[in-house]
Coordinates of C-alpha atoms in Angstrom, one line a residue:
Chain W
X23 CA -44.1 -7.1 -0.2
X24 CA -42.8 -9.4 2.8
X25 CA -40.5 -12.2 2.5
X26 CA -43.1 -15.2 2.7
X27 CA -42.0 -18.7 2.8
X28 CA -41.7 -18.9 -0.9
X29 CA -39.5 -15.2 -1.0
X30 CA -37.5 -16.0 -3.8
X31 CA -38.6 -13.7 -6.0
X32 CA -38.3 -10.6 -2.9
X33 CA -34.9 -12.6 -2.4
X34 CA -33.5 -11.7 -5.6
X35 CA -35.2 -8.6 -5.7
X36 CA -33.0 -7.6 -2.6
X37 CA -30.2 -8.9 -3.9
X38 CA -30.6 -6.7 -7.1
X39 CA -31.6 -3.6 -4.9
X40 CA -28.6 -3.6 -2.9
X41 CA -25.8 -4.8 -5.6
X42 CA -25.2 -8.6 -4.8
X43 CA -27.0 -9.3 -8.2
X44 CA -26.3 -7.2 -11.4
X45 CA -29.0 -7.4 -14.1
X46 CA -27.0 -9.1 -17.7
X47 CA -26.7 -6.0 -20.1
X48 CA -27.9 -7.9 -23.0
X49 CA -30.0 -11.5 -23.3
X50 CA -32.5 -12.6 -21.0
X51 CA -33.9 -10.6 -17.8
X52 CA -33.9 -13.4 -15.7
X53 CA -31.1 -14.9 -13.6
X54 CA -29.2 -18.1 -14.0
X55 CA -29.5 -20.0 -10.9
X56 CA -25.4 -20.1 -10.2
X57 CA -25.4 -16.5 -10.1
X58 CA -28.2 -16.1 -7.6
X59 CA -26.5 -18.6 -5.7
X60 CA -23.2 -16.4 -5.9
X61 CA -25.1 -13.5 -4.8
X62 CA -26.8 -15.5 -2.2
X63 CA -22.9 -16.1 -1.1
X64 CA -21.7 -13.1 -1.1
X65 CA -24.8 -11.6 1.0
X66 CA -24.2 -14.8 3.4
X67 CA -20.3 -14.0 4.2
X68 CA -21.2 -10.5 4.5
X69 CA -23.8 -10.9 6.7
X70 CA -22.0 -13.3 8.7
X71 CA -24.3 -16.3 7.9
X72 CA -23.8 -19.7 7.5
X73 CA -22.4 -19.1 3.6
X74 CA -24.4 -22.2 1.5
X75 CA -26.0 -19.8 -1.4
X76 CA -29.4 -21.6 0.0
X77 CA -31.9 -19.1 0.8
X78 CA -32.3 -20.4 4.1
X79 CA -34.5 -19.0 6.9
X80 CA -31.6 -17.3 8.3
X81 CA -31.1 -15.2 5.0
X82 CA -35.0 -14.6 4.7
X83 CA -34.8 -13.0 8.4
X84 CA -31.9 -11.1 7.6
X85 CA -33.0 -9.1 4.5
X86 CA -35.5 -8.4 6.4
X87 CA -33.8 -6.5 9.4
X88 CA -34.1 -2.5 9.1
X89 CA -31.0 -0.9 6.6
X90 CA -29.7 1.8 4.6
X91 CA -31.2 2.2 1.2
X92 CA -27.6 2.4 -0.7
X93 CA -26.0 -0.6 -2.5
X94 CA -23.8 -2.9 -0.5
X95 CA -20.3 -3.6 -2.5
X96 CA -19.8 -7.3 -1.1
X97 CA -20.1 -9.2 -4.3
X98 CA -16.5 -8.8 -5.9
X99 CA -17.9 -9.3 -9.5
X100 CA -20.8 -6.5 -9.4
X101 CA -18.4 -4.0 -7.9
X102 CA -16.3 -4.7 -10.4
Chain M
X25 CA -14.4 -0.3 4.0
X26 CA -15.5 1.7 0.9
X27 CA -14.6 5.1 -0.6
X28 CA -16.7 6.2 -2.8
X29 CA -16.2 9.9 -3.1
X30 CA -15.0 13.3 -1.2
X31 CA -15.5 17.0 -0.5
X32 CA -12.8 19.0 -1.8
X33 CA -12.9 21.1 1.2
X34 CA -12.9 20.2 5.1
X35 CA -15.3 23.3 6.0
X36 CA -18.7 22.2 5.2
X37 CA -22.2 23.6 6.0
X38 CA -25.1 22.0 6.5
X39 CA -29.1 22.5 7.0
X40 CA -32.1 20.7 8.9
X41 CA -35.0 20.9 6.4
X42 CA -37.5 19.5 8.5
X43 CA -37.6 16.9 11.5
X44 CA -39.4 13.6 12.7
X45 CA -42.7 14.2 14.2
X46 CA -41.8 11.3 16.5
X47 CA -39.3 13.0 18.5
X48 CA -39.6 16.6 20.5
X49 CA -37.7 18.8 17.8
X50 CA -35.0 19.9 20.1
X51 CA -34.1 16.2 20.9
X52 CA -33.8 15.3 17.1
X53 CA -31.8 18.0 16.3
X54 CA -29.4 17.3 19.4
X55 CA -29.2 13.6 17.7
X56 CA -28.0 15.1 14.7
X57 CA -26.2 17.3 15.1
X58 CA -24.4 14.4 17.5
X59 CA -24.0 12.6 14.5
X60 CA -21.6 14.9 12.6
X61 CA -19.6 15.1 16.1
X62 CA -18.6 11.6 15.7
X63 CA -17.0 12.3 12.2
X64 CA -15.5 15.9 13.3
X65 CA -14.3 14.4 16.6
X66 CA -11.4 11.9 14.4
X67 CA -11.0 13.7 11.4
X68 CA -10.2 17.6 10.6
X69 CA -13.9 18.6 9.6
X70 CA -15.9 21.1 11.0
X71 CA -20.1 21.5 10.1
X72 CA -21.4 24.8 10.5
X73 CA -25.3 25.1 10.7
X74 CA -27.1 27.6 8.5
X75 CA -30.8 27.9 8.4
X76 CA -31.8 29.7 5.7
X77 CA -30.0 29.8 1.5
X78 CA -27.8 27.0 0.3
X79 CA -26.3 24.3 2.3
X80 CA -23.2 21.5 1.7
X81 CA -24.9 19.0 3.6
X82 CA -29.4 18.7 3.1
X83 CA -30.9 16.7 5.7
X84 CA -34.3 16.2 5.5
X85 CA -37.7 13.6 5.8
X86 CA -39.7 12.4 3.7
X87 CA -42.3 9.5 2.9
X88 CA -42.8 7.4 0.2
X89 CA -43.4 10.4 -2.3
X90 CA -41.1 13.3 -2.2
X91 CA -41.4 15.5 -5.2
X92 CA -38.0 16.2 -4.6
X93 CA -36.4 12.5 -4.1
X94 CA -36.5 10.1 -6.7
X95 CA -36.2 7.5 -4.0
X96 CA -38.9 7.0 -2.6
X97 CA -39.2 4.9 1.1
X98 CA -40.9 2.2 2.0
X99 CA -42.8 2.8 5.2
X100 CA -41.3 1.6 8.6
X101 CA -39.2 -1.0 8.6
X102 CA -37.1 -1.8 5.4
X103 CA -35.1 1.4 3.7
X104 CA -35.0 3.5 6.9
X105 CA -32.7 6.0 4.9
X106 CA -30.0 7.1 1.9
X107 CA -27.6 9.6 1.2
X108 CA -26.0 10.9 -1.9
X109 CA -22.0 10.6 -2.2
X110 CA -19.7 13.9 -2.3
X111 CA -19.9 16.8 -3.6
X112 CA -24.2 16.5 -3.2
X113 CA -24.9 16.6 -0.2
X114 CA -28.4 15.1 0.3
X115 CA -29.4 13.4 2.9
X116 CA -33.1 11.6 3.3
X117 CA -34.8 10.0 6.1
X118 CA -37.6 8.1 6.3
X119 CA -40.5 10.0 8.2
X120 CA -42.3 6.8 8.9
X121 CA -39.7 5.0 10.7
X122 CA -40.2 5.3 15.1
X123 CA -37.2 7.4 14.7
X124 CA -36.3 8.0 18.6
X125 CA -33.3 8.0 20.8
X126 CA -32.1 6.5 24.0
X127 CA -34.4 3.8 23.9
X128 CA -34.0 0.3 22.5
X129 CA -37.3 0.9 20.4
X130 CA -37.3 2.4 17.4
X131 CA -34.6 3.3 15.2
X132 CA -32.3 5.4 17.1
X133 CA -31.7 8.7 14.4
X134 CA -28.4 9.4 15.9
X135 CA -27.1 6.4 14.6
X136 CA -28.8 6.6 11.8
X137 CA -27.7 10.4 11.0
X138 CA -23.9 9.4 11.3
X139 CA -24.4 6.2 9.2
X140 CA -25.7 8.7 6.2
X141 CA -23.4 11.2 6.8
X142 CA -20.6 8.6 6.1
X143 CA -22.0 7.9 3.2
X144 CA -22.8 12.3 2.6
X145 CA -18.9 12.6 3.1
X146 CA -17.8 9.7 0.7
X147 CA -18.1 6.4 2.6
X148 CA -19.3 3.5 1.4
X149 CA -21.0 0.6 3.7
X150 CA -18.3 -1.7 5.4
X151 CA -18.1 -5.5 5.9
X152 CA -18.0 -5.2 9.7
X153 CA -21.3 -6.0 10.8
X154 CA -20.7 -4.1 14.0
X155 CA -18.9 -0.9 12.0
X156 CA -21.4 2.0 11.9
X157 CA -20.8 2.0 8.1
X158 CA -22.5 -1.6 7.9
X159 CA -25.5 -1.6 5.8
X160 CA -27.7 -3.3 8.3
X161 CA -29.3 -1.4 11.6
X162 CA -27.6 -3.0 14.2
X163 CA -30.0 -1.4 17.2
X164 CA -29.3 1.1 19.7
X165 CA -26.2 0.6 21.5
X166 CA -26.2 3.1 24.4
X167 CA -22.3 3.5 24.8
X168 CA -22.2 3.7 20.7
X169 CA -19.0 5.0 19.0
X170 CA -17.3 4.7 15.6
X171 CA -15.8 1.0 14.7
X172 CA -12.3 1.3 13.9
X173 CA -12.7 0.5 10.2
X174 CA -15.0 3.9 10.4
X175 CA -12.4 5.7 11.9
X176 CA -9.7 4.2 8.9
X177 CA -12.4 4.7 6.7
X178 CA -13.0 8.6 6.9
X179 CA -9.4 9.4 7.4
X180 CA -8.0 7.7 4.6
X181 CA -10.9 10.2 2.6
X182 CA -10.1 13.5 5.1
X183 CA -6.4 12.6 6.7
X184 CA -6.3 12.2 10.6
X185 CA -7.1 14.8 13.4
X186 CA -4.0 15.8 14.8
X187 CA -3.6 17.4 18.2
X188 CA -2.3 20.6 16.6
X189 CA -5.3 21.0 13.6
X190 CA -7.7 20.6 16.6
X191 CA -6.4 23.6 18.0
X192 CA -6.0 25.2 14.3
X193 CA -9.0 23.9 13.2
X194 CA -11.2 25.3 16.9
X195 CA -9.5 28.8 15.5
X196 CA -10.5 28.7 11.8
X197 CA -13.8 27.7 12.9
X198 CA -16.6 29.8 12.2
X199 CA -19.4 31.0 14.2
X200 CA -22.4 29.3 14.0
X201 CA -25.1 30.9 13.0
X202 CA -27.1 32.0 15.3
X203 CA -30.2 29.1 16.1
X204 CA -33.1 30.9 15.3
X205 CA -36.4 28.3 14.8
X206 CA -35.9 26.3 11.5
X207 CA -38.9 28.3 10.1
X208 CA -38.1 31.6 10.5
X209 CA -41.4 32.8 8.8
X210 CA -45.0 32.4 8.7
X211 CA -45.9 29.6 7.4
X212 CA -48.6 30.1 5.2
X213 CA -52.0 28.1 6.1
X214 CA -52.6 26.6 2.2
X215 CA -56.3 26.1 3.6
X216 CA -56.6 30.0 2.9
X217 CA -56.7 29.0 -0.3
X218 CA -54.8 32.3 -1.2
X219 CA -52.0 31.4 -3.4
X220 CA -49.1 34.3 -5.0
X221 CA -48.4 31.9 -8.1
X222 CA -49.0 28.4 -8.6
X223 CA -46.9 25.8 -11.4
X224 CA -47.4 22.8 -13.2
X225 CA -43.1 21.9 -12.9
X226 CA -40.8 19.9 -14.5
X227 CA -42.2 15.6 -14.2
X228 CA -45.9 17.2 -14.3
X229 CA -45.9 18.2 -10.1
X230 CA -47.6 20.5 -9.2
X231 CA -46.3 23.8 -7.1
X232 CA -48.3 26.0 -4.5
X233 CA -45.9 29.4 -3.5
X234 CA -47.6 31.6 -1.1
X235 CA -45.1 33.8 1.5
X236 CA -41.6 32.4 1.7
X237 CA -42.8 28.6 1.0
X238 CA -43.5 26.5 -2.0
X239 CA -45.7 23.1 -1.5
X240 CA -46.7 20.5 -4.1
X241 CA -50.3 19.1 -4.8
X242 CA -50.9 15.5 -5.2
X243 CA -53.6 13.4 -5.6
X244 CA -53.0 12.3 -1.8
X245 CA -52.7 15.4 -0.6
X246 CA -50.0 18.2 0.3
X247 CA -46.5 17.9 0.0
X248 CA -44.4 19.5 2.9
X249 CA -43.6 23.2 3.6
X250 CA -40.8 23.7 2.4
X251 CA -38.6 27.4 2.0
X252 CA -38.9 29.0 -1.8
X253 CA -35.1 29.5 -1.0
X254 CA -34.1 25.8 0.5
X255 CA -35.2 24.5 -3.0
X256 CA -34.6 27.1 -5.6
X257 CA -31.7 28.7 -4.0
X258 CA -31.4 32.4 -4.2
X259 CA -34.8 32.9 -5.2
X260 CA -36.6 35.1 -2.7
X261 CA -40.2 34.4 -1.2
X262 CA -43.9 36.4 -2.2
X263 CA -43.2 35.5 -5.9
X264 CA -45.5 37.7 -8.4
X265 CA -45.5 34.3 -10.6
X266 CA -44.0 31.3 -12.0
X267 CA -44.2 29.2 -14.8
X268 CA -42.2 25.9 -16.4
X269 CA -41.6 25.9 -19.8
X270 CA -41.2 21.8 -21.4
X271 CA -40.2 23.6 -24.0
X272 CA -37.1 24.9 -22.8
X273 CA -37.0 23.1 -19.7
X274 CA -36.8 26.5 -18.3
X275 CA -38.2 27.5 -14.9
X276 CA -39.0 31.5 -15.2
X277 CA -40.0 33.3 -11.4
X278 CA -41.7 36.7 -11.4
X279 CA -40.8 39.7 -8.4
X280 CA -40.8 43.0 -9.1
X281 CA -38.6 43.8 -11.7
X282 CA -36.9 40.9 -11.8
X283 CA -37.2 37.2 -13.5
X284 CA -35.1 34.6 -12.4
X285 CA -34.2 31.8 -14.1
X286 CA -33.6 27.7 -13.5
X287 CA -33.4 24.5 -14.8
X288 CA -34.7 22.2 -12.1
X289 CA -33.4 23.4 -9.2
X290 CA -30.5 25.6 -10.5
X291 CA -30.1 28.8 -11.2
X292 CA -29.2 30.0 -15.1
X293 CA -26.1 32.2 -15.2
X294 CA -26.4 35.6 -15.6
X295 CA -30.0 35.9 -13.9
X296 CA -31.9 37.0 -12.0
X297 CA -32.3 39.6 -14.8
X298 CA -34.2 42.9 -15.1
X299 CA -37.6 43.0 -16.8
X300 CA -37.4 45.5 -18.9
X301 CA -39.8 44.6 -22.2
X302 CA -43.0 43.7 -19.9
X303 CA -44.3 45.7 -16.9
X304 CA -43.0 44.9 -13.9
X305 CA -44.6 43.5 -10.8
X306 CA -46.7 41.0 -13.1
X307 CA -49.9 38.6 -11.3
X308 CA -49.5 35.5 -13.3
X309 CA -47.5 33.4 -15.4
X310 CA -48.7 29.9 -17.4
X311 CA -47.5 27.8 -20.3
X312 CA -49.5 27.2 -23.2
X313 CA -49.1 23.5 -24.9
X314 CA -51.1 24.0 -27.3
X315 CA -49.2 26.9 -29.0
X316 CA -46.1 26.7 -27.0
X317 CA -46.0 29.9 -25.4
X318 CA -45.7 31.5 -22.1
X319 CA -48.2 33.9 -20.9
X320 CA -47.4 37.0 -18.5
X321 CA -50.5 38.6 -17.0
X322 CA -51.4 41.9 -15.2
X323 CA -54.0 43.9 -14.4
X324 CA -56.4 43.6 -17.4
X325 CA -53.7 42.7 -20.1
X326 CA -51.5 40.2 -21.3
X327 CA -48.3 39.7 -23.1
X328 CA -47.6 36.3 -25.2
X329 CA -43.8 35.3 -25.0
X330 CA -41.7 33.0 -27.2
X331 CA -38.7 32.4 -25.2
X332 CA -36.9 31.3 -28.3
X333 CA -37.2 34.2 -30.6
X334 CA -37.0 37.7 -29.9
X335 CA -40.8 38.4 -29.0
X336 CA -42.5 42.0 -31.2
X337 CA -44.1 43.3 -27.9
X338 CA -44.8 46.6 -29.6
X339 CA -48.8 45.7 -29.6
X340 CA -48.9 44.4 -26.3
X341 CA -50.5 44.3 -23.5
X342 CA -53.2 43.1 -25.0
X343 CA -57.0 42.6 -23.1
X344 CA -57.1 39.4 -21.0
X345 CA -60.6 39.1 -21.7
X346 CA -59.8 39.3 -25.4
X347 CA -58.2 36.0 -25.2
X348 CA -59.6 34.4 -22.2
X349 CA -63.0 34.5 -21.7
X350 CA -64.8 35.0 -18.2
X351 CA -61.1 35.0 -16.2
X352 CA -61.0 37.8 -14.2
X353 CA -58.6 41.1 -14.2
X354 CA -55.7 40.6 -11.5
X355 CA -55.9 37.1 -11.5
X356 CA -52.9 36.2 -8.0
X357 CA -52.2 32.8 -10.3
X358 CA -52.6 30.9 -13.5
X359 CA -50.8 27.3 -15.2
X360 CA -51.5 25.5 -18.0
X361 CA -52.4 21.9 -16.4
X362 CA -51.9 18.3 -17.2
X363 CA -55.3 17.7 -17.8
X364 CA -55.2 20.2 -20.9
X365 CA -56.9 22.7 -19.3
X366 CA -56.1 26.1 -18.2
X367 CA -56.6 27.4 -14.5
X368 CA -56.8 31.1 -13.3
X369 CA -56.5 32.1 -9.4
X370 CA -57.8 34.9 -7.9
X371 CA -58.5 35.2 -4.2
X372 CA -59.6 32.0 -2.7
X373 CA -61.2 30.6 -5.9
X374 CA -60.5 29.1 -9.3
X375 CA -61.4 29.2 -13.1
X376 CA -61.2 26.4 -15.0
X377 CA -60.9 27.3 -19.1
X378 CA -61.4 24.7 -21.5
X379 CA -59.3 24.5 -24.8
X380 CA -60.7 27.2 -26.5
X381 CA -59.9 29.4 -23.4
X382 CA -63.5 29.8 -22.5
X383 CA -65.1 29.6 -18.6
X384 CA -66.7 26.5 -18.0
X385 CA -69.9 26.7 -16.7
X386 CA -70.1 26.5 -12.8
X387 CA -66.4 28.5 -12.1
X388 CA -65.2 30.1 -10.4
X389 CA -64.7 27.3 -7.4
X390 CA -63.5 27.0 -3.8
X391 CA -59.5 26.5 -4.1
X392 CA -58.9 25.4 -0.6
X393 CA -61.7 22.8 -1.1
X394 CA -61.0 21.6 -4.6
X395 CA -56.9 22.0 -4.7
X396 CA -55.7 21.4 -1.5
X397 CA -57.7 18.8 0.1
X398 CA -59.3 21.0 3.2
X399 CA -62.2 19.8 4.7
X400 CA -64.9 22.5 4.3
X401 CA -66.7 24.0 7.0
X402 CA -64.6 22.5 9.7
X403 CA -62.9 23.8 13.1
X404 CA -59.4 21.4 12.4
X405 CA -59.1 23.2 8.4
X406 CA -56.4 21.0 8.0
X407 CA -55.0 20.0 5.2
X408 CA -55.6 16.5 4.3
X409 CA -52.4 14.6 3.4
X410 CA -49.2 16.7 3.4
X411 CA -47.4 16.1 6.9
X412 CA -50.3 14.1 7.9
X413 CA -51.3 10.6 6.2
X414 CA -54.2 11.3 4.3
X415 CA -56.7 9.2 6.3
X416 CA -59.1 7.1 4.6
X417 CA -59.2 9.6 1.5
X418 CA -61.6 8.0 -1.2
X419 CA -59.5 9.3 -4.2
X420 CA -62.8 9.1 -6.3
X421 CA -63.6 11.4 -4.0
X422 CA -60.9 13.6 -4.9
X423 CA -61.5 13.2 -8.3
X424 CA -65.0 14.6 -8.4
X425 CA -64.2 17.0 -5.9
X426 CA -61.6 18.1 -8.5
X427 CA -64.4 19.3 -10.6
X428 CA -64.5 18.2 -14.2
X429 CA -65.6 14.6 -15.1
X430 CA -64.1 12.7 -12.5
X431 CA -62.6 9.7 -14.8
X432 CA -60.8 12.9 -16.3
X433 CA -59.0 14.1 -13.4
X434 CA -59.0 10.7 -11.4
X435 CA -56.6 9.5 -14.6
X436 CA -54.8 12.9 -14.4
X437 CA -54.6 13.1 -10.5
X438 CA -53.9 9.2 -10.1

């Protein structure tokens, strides 16, 4: 699926894939909108972006660039 | 940067599977075998190349379904590879990236290779955009060489190279194997349609073993030639049969007098073992769901094996045809399939039994035609699917060329 203009779900999808995001172990399967943003943070400073937790079209492009298929440990909290 | 793991040993061997089909073979494997020089060349590890048996290091391509990844890619662009962490040793590429090398197009696989090996020898990805450990592809760079936080990276893991290991290291070092072409045998032409055993294996794929290689079958087509030995290691090749128990989760191959044993791909201590309660040299081997036992066949008779009680053989062999009606004698290959029915080979064709082990009407069938998606009748009897992209395959196609009511296999298949 590409990133298209809406992308937020592919966003957090990403996000998920490649560790920024941790699914909650117990409750509900979606995402509360402070941790995307925290994810979104953490993929920002990592990726040297413009850190707002926006999924701005800088973000979109860069999840999009070619990468390695194993998790990233960026996001302090999910490593943890 | 990230360690997430390390090899308890600084000698470590490693194997090329198969390449790209993008780049002449002798340039991809220069690439990686580049890409372990970076590590070796700042910390005291040496790679030896072996081409045939077990290796530390796996490095191999595949697409977006690998019998033997449960990670599958995603087609150019995205995942372009991935790497287990120490002691495992995998390492997968994505066969449909524009994997090349000295060009800014593409992704350049000598990059690539060293990113995964960091990861094969315990690395994790590093914040440095620019470090070759960082997650994202950052392009071909022509004068490319490890980042400093690499470098700290993989010798915090392995220690630094110092002047005097180099030299003690060069010494300990041994010889590589000689290069001999990474498929050192025949590689069987599954359009023959002439198979030594066949097996429906553990997460319901299917196996083809003729010679010294093993395939799968898939509803797209042909998985990749791979060696009997590069998956199931120690297990030599022109098997006389094989056969997956779900019962025990046991694998059972057939040579000679032997039987070897595995769960997945490894080998049960103890084994291989002697036969020495059935005839050796044996033609077949399948699973029976339906009353849980395995079935060894030669010549005109069968034995029926429970592998969890000691078996009374005392009244076998007993006629095939007493059991199995319409299968020939001899039959080169036999498995209990998903579908519920039972399959004998013999030659190039097929039986298909139905559940009260009876011929169906209109058997035997064309293997290659019906099995391994060859064109019929045509000069190029290639495969379809398999190293190629199955082109424009209509899978209800497949389906009723799979003989039996297509909705039946077309479920089963797709």
């Amino acid at each position: 699926r590409t990133l298209g203009p809406s992308g937020k779900e592919e966003a957090v999808d990403y996000l998920l894939q490649y560790g920024y995001l941790q699914k909650p172990l117990e409750g509900p399967d979606d995402f509360k909108p402070e941790d995307i943003m925290e994810a979104l943070r953490a993929f920002q400073e990592a990726s040297e972006l413009p850190v707002s937790g926006e999924l701005d079209d800088a973000t979109r492009a860069r999840m999009r660039q070619p990468r390695c298929g194993l998790e990233d440990p960026f996001n302090q909290k999910t490593l943890k | 940067y990230l360690l997430l793991g390390r090899w308890r040993k600084k000698h470590l061997t490693f194997r090329i599977l198969n390449l790209p089909s993008t780049l002449p073979p002798h340039t991809a494997r220069a690439a990686l075998l580049q890409a372990f020089q970076y590590w070796s060349n700042v910390a005291p590890l040496t790679f030896r190349e072996v081409q045939a048996g077990w290796a530390d290091i796996r490095l191999s391509f595949h697409g977006r379904q690998s019998p033997y990844c449960s990670n599958s890619f995603d087609g150019p662009g995205r995942v372009l590879a991935h790497a287990d962490i120490p002691e495992l040793g995998s390492v997968h590429f994505d066969e449909d990236e524009l994997w090349t090398e000295r060009t800014y197009r593409g992704v350049n696989l000598r990059i690539i290779a060293a990113h995964e090996l960091g990861h094969a020898l315990g690395l994790g990805h590093s914040r440095y955009t620019q470090a070759l450990m960082a997650p994202v592809y950052a392009g071909y760079r022509p004068h490319f060489k490890l980042h400093p936080d690499d470098v700290a990276g993989i010798q915090a893991l392995y220690g630094k190279k110092s002047p005097e290991t180099e030299d003690e290291e060069e010494e300990m070092e041994l010889p590589t194997v000689p290069h001999v072409p990474t498929e050192p045998s025949p590689m069987p032409d599954p359009c023959s349609g002439e198979l030594d055993a066949v097996m429906l294996g553990p997460r319901g794929k299917t196996y083809a073993f003729k010679g010294n290689y093993v395939w799968t079958v898939t509803d797209s087509g042909l998985g990749p030639l791979f060696q009997v030995s590069a998956l199931w290691e120690g297990l030599p090749g022109n098997l006389d049969a094989a056969v997956y128990s779900p019962r025990t989760q046991w694998i059972h191959f057939f040579k000679g007098d032997k039987v070897w044993r595995y769960i997945n791909f490894k080998m049960s201590p103890g084994f291989p073992k002697k036969l020495n309660r059935v005839d050796p040299h044996l033609d077949a081997a399948l699973y029976w769901p339906f009353n849980k036992k395995v079935f060894l066949f030669k010549g005109s008779g069968y034995w029926q094996w429970d592998e969890l009680a000691r078996t009374d053989f005392s009244h076998y062999p007993k006629p095939i045809k007493g059991l199995f009606t319409g299968v020939p004698d001899q039959p080169s290959a036999a498995m209990g399939w998903r579908d519920g029915h039972v399959y004998f080979f013999k030659g190039k064709q097929y039986w298909r039994l139905n559940q009260q082990l009876r011929v169906e009407k209109g058997y035997p069938r064309d293997t290659a035609h019906n099995w391994m998606h060859c064109r019929p009748q045509t000069s190029d009897n290639t495969p379809l699917g398999g190293n190629t992209t199955p082109s424009g395959t209509d899978n209800s196609a497949i389906g009723t060329n799979l003989d039996t009511t297509s909705s039946a296999i077309d479920t089963t298949l797709n």
